[in-house]
PDB file of C-alpha atoms in Angstrom:
ATOM      1  CA  MET A   1      81.048  34.815  20.089  1.00 58.00           C
ATOM      2  CA  PRO A   2      78.096  36.928  18.934  1.00 66.00           C
ATOM      3  CA  ALA A   3      78.090  38.444  15.466  1.00 66.00           C
ATOM      4  CA  ARG A   4      79.332  42.025  15.308  1.00 82.00           C
ATOM      5  CA  ASP A   5      78.048  43.087  11.895  1.00 89.00           C
ATOM      6  CA  ALA A   6      75.972  46.271  11.930  1.00 91.00           C
ATOM      7  CA  LEU A   7      72.612  44.547  11.431  1.00 93.00           C
ATOM      8  CA  SER A   8      73.267  42.068  14.254  1.00 94.00           C
ATOM      9  CA  VAL A   9      74.286  44.886  16.592  1.00 96.00           C
ATOM     10  CA  VAL A  10      71.062  46.775  15.818  1.00 96.00           C
ATOM     11  CA  PHE A  11      68.910  43.661  16.339  1.00 95.00           C
ATOM     12  CA  ALA A  12      70.691  42.977  19.650  1.00 95.00           C
ATOM     13  CA  ALA A  13      70.017  46.551  20.774  1.00 97.00           C
ATOM     14  CA  LEU A  14      66.353  46.245  19.794  1.00 97.00           C
ATOM     15  CA  ALA A  15      65.994  42.949  21.669  1.00 96.00           C
ATOM     16  CA  ASP A  16      65.631  44.724  25.013  1.00 97.00           C
ATOM     17  CA  PRO A  17      62.200  46.216  25.852  1.00 96.00           C
ATOM     18  CA  THR A  18      63.720  49.083  27.844  1.00 96.00           C
ATOM     19  CA  ARG A  19      65.824  50.136  24.871  1.00 97.00           C
ATOM     20  CA  ARG A  20      62.801  49.936  22.573  1.00 97.00           C
ATOM     21  CA  ALA A  21      60.889  52.134  25.038  1.00 97.00           C
ATOM     22  CA  ILE A  22      63.757  54.630  25.030  1.00 97.00           C
ATOM     23  CA  LEU A  23      63.624  54.782  21.226  1.00 97.00           C
ATOM     24  CA  THR A  24      59.866  55.306  21.368  1.00 96.00           C
ATOM     25  CA  HIS A  25      60.395  58.174  23.816  1.00 96.00           C
ATOM     26  CA  LEU A  26      62.997  59.734  21.521  1.00 97.00           C
ATOM     27  CA  GLN A  27      60.556  59.700  18.599  1.00 96.00           C
ATOM     28  CA  GLN A  28      59.035  62.786  20.233  1.00 95.00           C
ATOM     29  CA  GLY A  29      62.336  64.634  19.807  1.00 94.00           C
ATOM     30  CA  PRO A  30      65.712  65.108  21.502  1.00 94.00           C
ATOM     31  CA  ALA A  31      65.794  64.538  25.256  1.00 95.00           C
ATOM     32  CA  THR A  32      68.315  64.795  28.032  1.00 93.00           C
ATOM     33  CA  ALA A  33      69.562  61.611  29.645  1.00 90.00           C
ATOM     34  CA  GLY A  34      67.579  62.571  32.759  1.00 90.00           C
ATOM     35  CA  ASP A  35      64.378  62.928  30.723  1.00 93.00           C
ATOM     36  CA  VAL A  36      65.021  59.550  29.133  1.00 93.00           C
ATOM     37  CA  ALA A  37      65.591  57.933  32.555  1.00 93.00           C
ATOM     38  CA  ALA A  38      62.535  59.485  34.258  1.00 92.00           C
ATOM     39  CA  PRO A  39      59.838  56.930  33.277  1.00 92.00           C
ATOM     40  CA  PHE A  40      61.924  53.889  34.223  1.00 92.00           C
ATOM     41  CA  ALA A  41      62.205  52.256  37.632  1.00 91.00           C
ATOM     42  CA  VAL A  42      65.885  51.457  37.137  1.00 91.00           C
ATOM     43  CA  SER A  43      69.049  53.251  38.141  1.00 91.00           C
ATOM     44  CA  ARG A  44      70.537  56.034  36.066  1.00 90.00           C
ATOM     45  CA  SER A  45      73.564  53.802  35.661  1.00 92.00           C
ATOM     46  CA  ALA A  46      71.369  51.149  34.027  1.00 95.00           C
ATOM     47  CA  ILE A  47      69.842  53.767  31.699  1.00 95.00           C
ATOM     48  CA  SER A  48      73.345  54.976  30.871  1.00 94.00           C
ATOM     49  CA  GLN A  49      74.289  51.426  29.881  1.00 96.00           C
ATOM     50  CA  HIS A  50      71.171  51.147  27.692  1.00 97.00           C
ATOM     51  CA  LEU A  51      72.041  54.466  26.047  1.00 96.00           C
ATOM     52  CA  LYS A  52      75.576  53.202  25.380  1.00 97.00           C
ATOM     53  CA  VAL A  53      74.213  50.094  23.638  1.00 97.00           C
ATOM     54  CA  LEU A  54      71.858  52.229  21.538  1.00 98.00           C
ATOM     55  CA  GLU A  55      74.685  54.601  20.670  1.00 97.00           C
ATOM     56  CA  ASP A  56      77.027  51.738  19.717  1.00 96.00           C
ATOM     57  CA  ALA A  57      74.292  50.404  17.420  1.00 96.00           C
ATOM     58  CA  GLY A  58      73.970  53.830  15.797  1.00 96.00           C
ATOM     59  CA  LEU A  59      70.358  54.181  16.930  1.00 97.00           C
ATOM     60  CA  ILE A  60      70.970  57.333  18.943  1.00 97.00           C
ATOM     61  CA  GLU A  61      73.463  60.143  18.985  1.00 96.00           C
ATOM     62  CA  ARG A  62      74.515  61.712  22.273  1.00 93.00           C
ATOM     63  CA  THR A  63      75.861  65.221  22.518  1.00 91.00           C
ATOM     64  CA  VAL A  64      77.280  67.050  25.492  1.00 87.00           C
ATOM     65  CA  THR A  65      76.675  70.758  26.031  1.00 82.00           C
ATOM     66  CA  ALA A  66      77.995  71.980  29.380  1.00 83.00           C
ATOM     67  CA  GLN A  67      76.396  69.642  31.941  1.00 83.00           C
ATOM     68  CA  TRP A  68      73.575  68.530  29.591  1.00 84.00           C
ATOM     69  CA  ARG A  69      73.734  65.256  27.697  1.00 85.00           C
ATOM     70  CA  THR A  70      71.176  65.194  24.916  1.00 93.00           C
ATOM     71  CA  CYS A  71      70.036  62.075  23.076  1.00 96.00           C
ATOM     72  CA  VAL A  72      68.703  62.163  19.518  1.00 96.00           C
ATOM     73  CA  LEU A  73      67.112  59.286  17.617  1.00 96.00           C
ATOM     74  CA  ARG A  74      68.894  58.206  14.429  1.00 96.00           C
ATOM     75  CA  THR A  75      66.622  56.334  12.037  1.00 94.00           C
ATOM     76  CA  GLU A  76      69.144  55.137   9.447  1.00 95.00           C
ATOM     77  CA  PRO A  77      69.831  51.805  11.207  1.00 95.00           C
ATOM     78  CA  LEU A  78      66.076  51.238  11.514  1.00 93.00           C
ATOM     79  CA  ASP A  79      65.746  51.813   7.764  1.00 94.00           C
ATOM     80  CA  GLU A  80      68.358  49.102   7.190  1.00 93.00           C
ATOM     81  CA  VAL A  81      66.456  46.723   9.482  1.00 94.00           C
ATOM     82  CA  ALA A  82      63.196  47.481   7.658  1.00 94.00           C
ATOM     83  CA  THR A  83      64.853  46.777   4.297  1.00 93.00           C
ATOM     84  CA  TRP A  84      66.200  43.448   5.568  1.00 92.00           C
ATOM     85  CA  VAL A  85      62.827  42.425   7.055  1.00 92.00           C
ATOM     86  CA  ASP A  86      60.931  43.438   3.900  1.00 92.00           C
ATOM     87  CA  SER A  87      63.234  41.423   1.645  1.00 89.00           C
ATOM     88  CA  HIS A  88      62.788  38.343   3.811  1.00 89.00           C
ATOM     89  CA  ARG A  89      59.054  38.917   4.097  1.00 90.00           C
ATOM     90  CA  ARG A  90      58.762  38.957   0.280  1.00 87.00           C
ATOM     91  CA  LEU A  91      60.758  35.734   0.032  1.00 87.00           C
ATOM     92  CA  TRP A  92      58.591  33.929   2.583  1.00 90.00           C
ATOM     93  CA  ASP A  93      55.366  35.321   1.094  1.00 87.00           C
ATOM     94  CA  GLU A  94      56.404  33.885  -2.270  1.00 88.00           C
ATOM     95  CA  ARG A  95      57.201  30.510  -0.714  1.00 88.00           C
ATOM     96  CA  PHE A  96      53.892  30.384   1.161  1.00 89.00           C
ATOM     97  CA  ASP A  97      52.026  31.343  -2.032  1.00 88.00           C
ATOM     98  CA  LEU A  98      53.715  28.459  -3.860  1.00 90.00           C
ATOM     99  CA  LEU A  99      52.827  26.114  -1.012  1.00 91.00           C
ATOM    100  CA  ASP A 100      49.192  27.285  -1.113  1.00 90.00           C
ATOM    101  CA  GLN A 101      49.094  26.681  -4.864  1.00 90.00           C
ATOM    102  CA  ARG A 102      50.528  23.195  -4.438  1.00 90.00           C
ATOM    103  CA  LEU A 103      48.073  22.314  -1.671  1.00 91.00           C
ATOM    104  CA  GLN A 104      45.158  23.606  -3.757  1.00 91.00           C
ATOM    105  CA  LEU A 105      46.316  21.484  -6.700  1.00 89.00           C
ATOM    106  CA  LEU A 106      46.539  18.414  -4.478  1.00 89.00           C
ATOM    107  CA  ARG A 107      43.010  19.027  -3.159  1.00 90.00           C
ATOM    108  CA  GLU A 108      41.655  19.343  -6.687  1.00 88.00           C
ATOM    109  CA  THR A 109      43.404  16.216  -8.027  1.00 84.00           C
ATOM    110  CA  PRO A 110      41.273  13.098  -7.416  1.00 74.00           C
ATOM    111  CA  GLY A 111      43.009  10.099  -5.984  1.00 67.00           C
ATOM    112  CA  GLU A 112      45.989  11.976  -4.531  1.00 58.00           C
ATOM    113  CA  ALA A 113      46.307  12.438  -0.801  1.00 56.00           C
ATOM    114  CA  PRO A 114      47.310  15.909   0.357  1.00 50.00           C
TER     115      PRO A 114
END
């Protein structure tokens, strides 16, 4: 069973290129579901499913006014992803720096094989 914590749900939503393209489109501002669907060669039903996944992940907010359904990008979950990635990037940068230092020491020490 897949993990259902908030970060996992956001990563799962971002795993699909169509959903990432939808988020890129919404960076320009709010758009109707029809506007969101226009550039894609898939059914409106498929776009609706993508929008549902994005909404469940908290990446978009959908509002209904009369017959119009408007989608708005929400960046808070992306901020959480960025924080998680940055913390792991720092950890791995530190580990690679230590490895580089160790390899340099081994190269400089005569008689020891790297």
